CSV table of C-alpha atoms in Angstrom, one decimal:
chain,number,residue,atom,x,y,z
A,1,MET,CA,-8.8,13.3,-25.6
A,2,ASP,CA,-11.1,13.6,-22.6
A,3,PHE,CA,-11.6,17.8,-21.2
A,4,ALA,CA,-8.5,17.3,-18.5
A,5,MET,CA,-5.4,16.7,-21.8
A,6,THR,CA,-7.6,19.1,-23.7
A,7,ALA,CA,-7.7,21.6,-21.3
A,8,VAL,CA,-3.7,20.9,-20.7
A,9,ARG,CA,-2.6,21.7,-24.5
A,10,THR,CA,-4.4,24.4,-25.2
A,11,ALA,CA,-2.7,25.8,-21.8
A,12,LEU,CA,0.9,24.5,-22.3
A,13,ASN,CA,1.0,25.7,-26.1
A,14,GLY,CA,-0.8,29.5,-25.5
A,15,ALA,CA,2.7,29.6,-22.7
A,16,SER,CA,4.8,28.3,-24.5
A,17,TYR,CA,4.1,32.0,-27.7
A,18,VAL,CA,4.5,34.2,-24.7
A,19,ALA,CA,7.0,32.3,-22.1
A,20,PRO,CA,8.3,28.9,-23.8
A,21,ARG,CA,10.7,28.1,-20.4
A,22,LEU,CA,8.2,28.2,-18.8
A,23,ALA,CA,6.1,26.2,-21.1
A,24,GLY,CA,8.7,23.7,-21.3
A,25,GLY,CA,8.7,23.9,-17.8
A,26,ALA,CA,5.0,22.4,-17.1
A,27,ALA,CA,5.5,19.9,-19.5
A,28,PHE,CA,8.6,17.9,-18.3
A,29,ARG,CA,7.1,17.9,-14.8
A,30,LEU,CA,4.8,16.3,-16.6
A,31,PHE,CA,6.1,14.2,-18.6
A,32,ARG,CA,8.5,12.7,-15.5
A,33,LYS,CA,6.2,12.5,-12.8
A,34,PRO,CA,3.8,9.1,-12.5
A,35,ARG,CA,0.2,10.0,-13.1
A,36,GLY,CA,-0.1,8.1,-10.0
A,37,ARG,CA,0.5,5.2,-8.4
A,38,SER,CA,-1.2,1.5,-9.6
A,39,ARG,CA,-2.1,-0.3,-6.7
A,40,LEU,CA,-2.7,-4.2,-5.8
A,41,ARG,CA,-5.4,-5.6,-6.6
A,42,PRO,CA,-7.2,-8.1,-4.8
A,43,ASP,CA,-6.5,-11.0,-6.6
A,44,GLU,CA,-3.2,-10.3,-6.7
A,45,ARG,CA,-2.8,-10.7,-2.5
A,46,PRO,CA,-2.6,-14.0,-2.1
A,47,LEU,CA,1.0,-14.0,-4.0
A,48,THR,CA,1.9,-10.8,-3.3
A,49,ASP,CA,1.6,-11.7,0.9
A,50,ARG,CA,3.5,-15.2,-0.1
A,51,ALA,CA,6.6,-13.3,-1.4
A,52,GLU,CA,10.0,-12.4,-0.3
A,53,VAL,CA,10.7,-9.0,0.5
A,54,GLY,CA,13.3,-7.1,-0.3
A,55,GLU,CA,14.8,-2.6,-0.9
A,56,ILE,CA,16.6,-1.3,-3.4
A,57,ALA,CA,17.7,2.2,-2.3
A,58,VAL,CA,18.0,3.6,-5.9
A,59,GLY,CA,17.3,7.0,-7.4
A,60,GLY,CA,15.9,9.3,-4.9
A,61,GLY,CA,13.5,6.4,-3.1
A,62,LYS,CA,13.6,2.8,-2.7
A,63,ALA,CA,12.7,-0.2,-4.6
A,64,VAL,CA,10.4,-3.3,-3.2
A,65,SER,CA,11.8,-6.6,-4.0
A,66,TYR,CA,9.7,-9.5,-4.6
A,67,ARG,CA,10.5,-12.6,-4.2
A,68,TRP,CA,9.4,-16.4,-4.5
A,69,GLY,CA,10.4,-19.8,-5.3
A,70,THR,CA,13.8,-21.9,-4.0
A,71,GLY,CA,16.2,-19.5,-5.8
A,72,ALA,CA,16.5,-22.7,-8.6
A,73,ARG,CA,16.2,-20.7,-12.5
A,74,PRO,CA,16.0,-17.2,-11.4
A,75,VAL,CA,13.3,-15.2,-13.1
A,76,LEU,CA,13.3,-11.6,-13.7
A,77,LEU,CA,10.3,-9.8,-14.5
A,78,VAL,CA,10.8,-5.9,-15.4
A,79,HIS,CA,7.5,-3.6,-15.0
A,80,GLY,CA,7.5,0.3,-17.1
A,81,TRP,CA,5.7,3.5,-16.8
A,82,GLU,CA,3.0,3.4,-14.0
A,83,SER,CA,2.8,0.1,-13.8
A,84,ARG,CA,3.8,-1.8,-10.5
A,85,GLY,CA,5.6,-6.2,-10.3
A,86,SER,CA,1.9,-7.3,-8.9
A,87,ARG,CA,0.5,-7.2,-12.8
A,88,PHE,CA,3.3,-10.3,-13.5
A,89,ALA,CA,0.9,-12.4,-10.9
A,90,PRO,CA,-0.6,-15.2,-13.3
A,91,LEU,CA,2.9,-15.5,-15.2
A,92,VAL,CA,4.5,-15.9,-12.3
A,93,SER,CA,2.1,-18.9,-10.8
A,94,GLU,CA,3.0,-20.5,-14.1
A,95,LEU,CA,6.7,-19.9,-13.8
A,96,LEU,CA,6.4,-20.9,-10.1
A,97,ASP,CA,5.1,-24.4,-12.0
A,98,LEU,CA,7.8,-25.3,-14.2
A,99,GLY,CA,10.3,-25.0,-11.7
A,100,LEU,CA,11.9,-21.6,-11.3
A,101,SER,CA,12.5,-18.5,-8.8
A,102,PRO,CA,10.2,-15.5,-10.2
A,103,VAL,CA,12.2,-11.7,-9.0
A,104,THR,CA,9.8,-8.6,-9.6
A,105,PHE,CA,9.7,-5.5,-8.0
A,106,ASP,CA,7.7,-1.6,-7.6
A,107,ALA,CA,10.6,0.8,-8.8
A,108,PRO,CA,10.7,4.1,-6.8
A,109,GLY,CA,7.5,6.8,-8.0
A,110,HIS,CA,5.2,3.0,-7.8
A,111,GLY,CA,3.3,0.0,-6.2
A,112,ASP,CA,4.4,-0.1,-3.2
A,113,ALA,CA,8.2,1.7,-3.2
A,114,THR,CA,9.0,4.9,-2.3
A,115,GLY,CA,10.3,8.0,-4.7
A,116,GLU,CA,8.1,9.9,-6.2
A,117,THR,CA,9.9,9.0,-10.0
A,118,MET,CA,11.6,6.8,-11.4
A,119,THR,CA,13.8,6.3,-14.5
A,120,ILE,CA,15.3,4.1,-17.3
A,121,VAL,CA,18.9,4.6,-15.9
A,122,ASP,CA,17.1,4.2,-12.2
A,123,LEU,CA,14.7,0.9,-13.7
A,124,ARG,CA,18.7,-0.2,-14.9
A,125,ASP,CA,20.4,0.0,-12.0
A,126,ILE,CA,17.4,-2.0,-10.1
A,127,ILE,CA,17.8,-4.8,-13.0
A,128,ALA,CA,21.8,-5.2,-12.3
A,129,GLU,CA,21.7,-5.1,-8.6
A,130,LEU,CA,18.6,-8.3,-8.8
A,131,ASP,CA,21.4,-9.7,-11.2
A,132,ALA,CA,23.9,-9.6,-8.3
A,133,ARG,CA,21.6,-10.6,-5.7
A,134,HIS,CA,19.7,-12.9,-7.3
A,135,GLY,CA,21.2,-13.6,-10.5
A,136,PRO,CA,22.8,-15.2,-13.5
A,137,PHE,CA,18.8,-14.8,-14.4
A,138,GLU,CA,17.3,-17.6,-16.7
A,139,MET,CA,15.3,-15.4,-18.2
A,140,VAL,CA,14.0,-11.4,-18.2
A,141,VAL,CA,10.4,-10.5,-18.8
A,142,ALA,CA,10.3,-6.9,-19.2
A,143,HIS,CA,7.5,-4.7,-19.9
A,144,SER,CA,6.9,-1.0,-22.0
A,145,LEU,CA,9.6,1.2,-20.7
A,146,GLY,CA,11.3,-1.9,-18.8
A,147,VAL,CA,12.4,-3.7,-22.3
A,148,THR,CA,14.3,-0.1,-22.8
A,149,ALA,CA,15.9,-1.0,-19.0
A,150,THR,CA,16.7,-4.7,-19.5
A,151,PHE,CA,18.4,-4.0,-22.3
A,152,LEU,CA,20.2,-1.2,-21.3
A,153,ALA,CA,21.0,-3.4,-18.0
A,154,LEU,CA,22.4,-5.7,-20.7
A,155,ARG,CA,24.9,-4.1,-22.2
A,156,GLU,CA,26.4,-1.2,-19.1
A,157,GLY,CA,25.3,-3.1,-16.2
A,158,GLY,CA,24.4,-0.7,-13.4
A,159,ALA,CA,25.9,1.6,-10.0
A,160,ARG,CA,27.9,0.3,-8.0
A,161,GLN,CA,29.8,-0.7,-11.2
A,162,LEU,CA,27.9,-3.1,-11.9
A,163,PRO,CA,29.2,-5.6,-14.2
A,164,PRO,CA,26.6,-5.3,-18.0
A,165,VAL,CA,24.4,-8.2,-16.7
A,166,ARG,CA,24.1,-11.5,-18.5
A,167,THR,CA,20.5,-13.9,-18.9
A,168,LYS,CA,19.4,-16.4,-21.7
A,169,ARG,CA,16.5,-15.3,-23.2
A,170,ILE,CA,14.3,-12.6,-23.0
A,171,VAL,CA,10.5,-12.0,-23.5
A,172,ALA,CA,10.2,-8.0,-24.5
A,173,ILE,CA,6.1,-6.7,-24.5
A,174,SER,CA,4.9,-3.6,-25.7
A,175,GLY,CA,8.0,-2.7,-25.5
A,176,VAL,CA,8.9,1.4,-26.3
A,177,PRO,CA,11.9,1.6,-29.1
A,178,ASP,CA,14.2,4.4,-27.5
A,179,PHE,CA,13.1,7.0,-25.0
A,180,ALA,CA,13.7,9.9,-27.2
A,181,TYR,CA,10.2,8.0,-28.4
A,182,LEU,CA,8.7,8.3,-25.0
A,183,VAL,CA,9.5,12.6,-25.6
A,184,ASP,CA,7.7,12.5,-29.0
A,185,ARG,CA,5.2,10.9,-28.0
A,186,PHE,CA,4.0,13.2,-25.1
A,187,CYS,CA,4.4,15.6,-27.2
A,188,GLU,CA,1.9,13.4,-29.9
A,189,ARG,CA,-0.3,13.3,-27.5
A,190,LEU,CA,-0.6,16.5,-25.7
A,191,GLY,CA,-0.7,17.8,-29.7
A,192,LEU,CA,2.3,20.1,-28.3
A,193,ARG,CA,4.2,22.5,-30.8
A,194,ALA,CA,7.1,21.8,-32.0
A,195,ARG,CA,8.9,24.1,-29.9
A,196,LEU,CA,7.2,22.4,-26.6
A,197,ASN,CA,9.2,19.1,-28.1
A,198,ALA,CA,12.7,20.6,-28.4
A,199,GLU,CA,13.1,22.7,-24.7
A,200,LEU,CA,11.7,19.8,-23.4
A,201,ARG,CA,14.2,17.5,-24.6
A,202,ASP,CA,16.6,20.3,-23.2
A,203,ARG,CA,15.2,19.7,-19.8
A,204,VAL,CA,15.7,15.8,-20.1
A,205,GLU,CA,19.4,16.4,-21.3
A,206,ARG,CA,19.4,19.2,-18.2
A,207,GLU,CA,18.0,17.6,-15.3
A,208,LEU,CA,16.6,13.9,-15.4
A,209,PHE,CA,19.9,12.8,-17.2
A,210,PRO,CA,22.8,15.8,-16.2
A,211,GLY,CA,26.2,14.0,-16.4
A,212,GLU,CA,24.6,11.6,-18.9
A,213,GLU,CA,26.3,11.3,-22.5
A,214,ASP,CA,24.7,11.2,-25.4
A,215,ILE,CA,20.7,9.8,-24.0
A,216,TRP,CA,19.2,9.7,-27.8
A,217,SER,CA,21.8,6.4,-28.9
A,218,ARG,CA,22.2,5.7,-25.9
A,219,PHE,CA,19.2,5.4,-24.8
A,220,SER,CA,17.4,3.5,-28.0
A,221,VAL,CA,17.1,-0.6,-28.3
A,222,PRO,CA,17.4,-0.9,-32.0
A,223,ARG,CA,20.4,0.6,-32.4
A,224,THR,CA,22.4,-0.2,-30.0
A,225,VAL,CA,21.6,-3.9,-29.6
A,226,PRO,CA,24.6,-6.1,-27.5
A,227,GLU,CA,26.0,-8.3,-30.0
A,228,ALA,CA,26.6,-10.5,-26.1
A,229,GLY,CA,22.7,-10.7,-25.4
A,230,PRO,CA,20.5,-13.4,-25.5
A,231,ALA,CA,20.5,-16.0,-27.8
A,232,SER,CA,16.7,-16.3,-28.2
A,233,VAL,CA,13.9,-13.1,-27.9
A,234,LEU,CA,10.5,-13.6,-28.0
A,235,VAL,CA,9.1,-10.5,-28.6
A,236,VAL,CA,4.7,-9.8,-28.4
A,237,HIS,CA,2.8,-7.0,-28.8
A,238,ASP,CA,-0.7,-6.1,-29.1
A,239,ALA,CA,-2.9,-4.6,-32.5
A,240,ASP,CA,-4.3,-2.2,-30.7
A,241,ASP,CA,-1.9,-1.0,-28.6
A,242,ASP,CA,-2.9,3.1,-28.6
A,243,MET,CA,0.1,3.7,-26.2
A,244,VAL,CA,2.9,2.6,-27.8
A,245,ASP,CA,3.2,1.6,-32.1
A,246,PRO,CA,3.3,-2.2,-33.2
A,247,ALA,CA,5.6,-1.4,-35.7
A,248,CYS,CA,7.7,-0.5,-32.3
A,249,SER,CA,8.6,-4.0,-32.0
A,250,ARG,CA,8.6,-4.9,-35.2
A,251,ALA,CA,12.1,-3.2,-35.1
A,252,LEU,CA,13.0,-4.2,-32.7
A,253,ALA,CA,13.0,-7.8,-34.2
A,254,ASP,CA,14.2,-6.4,-37.1
A,255,ALA,CA,17.2,-5.5,-35.3
A,256,LEU,CA,17.5,-8.8,-33.0
A,257,GLY,CA,17.1,-11.0,-37.0
A,258,ASP,CA,17.1,-14.7,-36.4
A,259,ARG,CA,17.4,-14.1,-32.4
A,260,ALA,CA,13.8,-12.8,-32.7
A,261,GLU,CA,10.5,-14.4,-32.5
A,262,LEU,CA,7.8,-12.7,-33.3
A,263,VAL,CA,3.7,-12.8,-32.4
A,264,VAL,CA,1.2,-9.7,-32.7
A,265,THR,CA,-2.0,-10.5,-29.9
A,266,SER,CA,-4.7,-8.5,-30.8
A,267,GLY,CA,-7.6,-6.6,-28.1
A,268,LEU,CA,-5.5,-6.7,-25.3
A,269,GLY,CA,-3.7,-2.6,-25.4
A,270,HIS,CA,-0.7,-1.8,-23.6
A,271,ARG,CA,-1.7,-3.1,-20.2
A,272,ARG,CA,-4.3,-5.8,-19.9
A,273,ILE,CA,-1.2,-8.0,-22.4
A,274,ILE,CA,0.1,-8.5,-19.0
A,275,GLY,CA,-1.6,-10.9,-17.6
A,276,ASP,CA,-3.9,-12.8,-20.1
A,277,PRO,CA,-4.4,-15.9,-20.3
A,278,GLN,CA,-2.6,-16.3,-23.8
A,279,VAL,CA,0.5,-14.0,-23.3
A,280,THR,CA,0.8,-16.4,-21.0
A,281,ALA,CA,0.7,-19.3,-22.0
A,282,TYR,CA,3.2,-18.1,-25.0
A,283,VAL,CA,6.0,-17.3,-22.5
A,284,ARG,CA,5.7,-20.6,-21.3
A,285,ASP,CA,5.6,-22.3,-23.9
A,286,PHE,CA,8.9,-19.8,-24.8
A,287,VAL,CA,10.3,-22.0,-21.9
A,288,VAL,CA,9.6,-24.8,-22.4
A,289,ARG,CA,10.6,-25.0,-26.4
A,290,GLU,CA,14.0,-23.0,-25.5
A,291,ARG,CA,15.0,-25.4,-22.5
A,292,ALA,CA,14.1,-28.8,-25.0
A,293,ALA,CA,16.6,-27.2,-27.5
A,294,ARG,CA,19.3,-27.1,-24.7
A,295,VAL,CA,18.4,-30.6,-23.8
A,296,GLY,CA,18.6,-31.7,-27.1
A,297,ARG,CA,21.6,-29.2,-28.4
A,298,ALA,CA,23.4,-31.3,-25.2
A,299,ALA,CA,22.2,-34.8,-26.4
A,300,GLY,CA,23.7,-33.6,-30.3
A,301,ARG,CA,19.9,-33.6,-31.6
A,302,PRO,CA,18.7,-30.8,-33.5
A,303,ASP,CA,16.5,-27.3,-32.7
A,304,PRO,CA,12.6,-28.2,-32.6
A,305,SER,CA,11.1,-26.2,-34.6
A,306,PRO,CA,10.6,-22.6,-33.7
A,307,ARG,CA,6.8,-21.3,-33.1
A,308,PRO,CA,5.5,-19.6,-36.0
A,309,ALA,CA,4.6,-15.6,-35.5
A,310,ALA,CA,0.7,-14.8,-33.8
A,311,GLY,CA,-1.0,-12.4,-36.3
């Protein structure tokens, strides 16, 4: 832990003894806002400049959407916390080569969107809105918190009474299992006392999700995997992820049962995994195999053997 993190931990834990509400408010402000905006990288700009750009009003700002291709066989790419849609640039190129039409976005408080922050409900609503505009999506590829939001959109739909999202398959990369994990992990990384964890949870319920019921169960993927969800899910996680425990993706794969295929990489961590060439190849292979399986079933042929999990 660096000096700044140590100072924050010491200050918050110390304040929690004499002014727990004040310390809880400070922890909540740290928790709910991104530490900074991910900037567009030079190698991402050529592809981003070719995109059809749109806007989506959500939460306290406007998301920015990006769309490529003809619109045929659309695929949605969902980024996570402190990231942006352009991080999927290598995958966008691969999907275009396969004749698919990628769609992604920057959520409020991220990338080129307006606003200061986003919530999992904002992500859910963006996914549902893009589904209404460009779907149904043949596949959804999601990273980190985007995985949680994707399954939430499959169960609940979005604002404006948009129906639950439907997709044939999902790629879940470095997925966060549920919202409670984020709170606990945040407190763990800062070394915060149990009293601050409880105070933070209380503020999340009252200030981040006012009026929302049963958020700790609703925002949990393994507890609420929809039976009518995707027929096939590729679950990818790196063994050296220091932000989200790889055990989280193993739990997700277990909850999905026969629908899931688990791939474990190494040396990529939590963020580099998105643009890694080997991971992009796994996704491409998943698309090709699933398409071949559908064609084979239509012709009365058995499904091809699944690819063994890497690890």
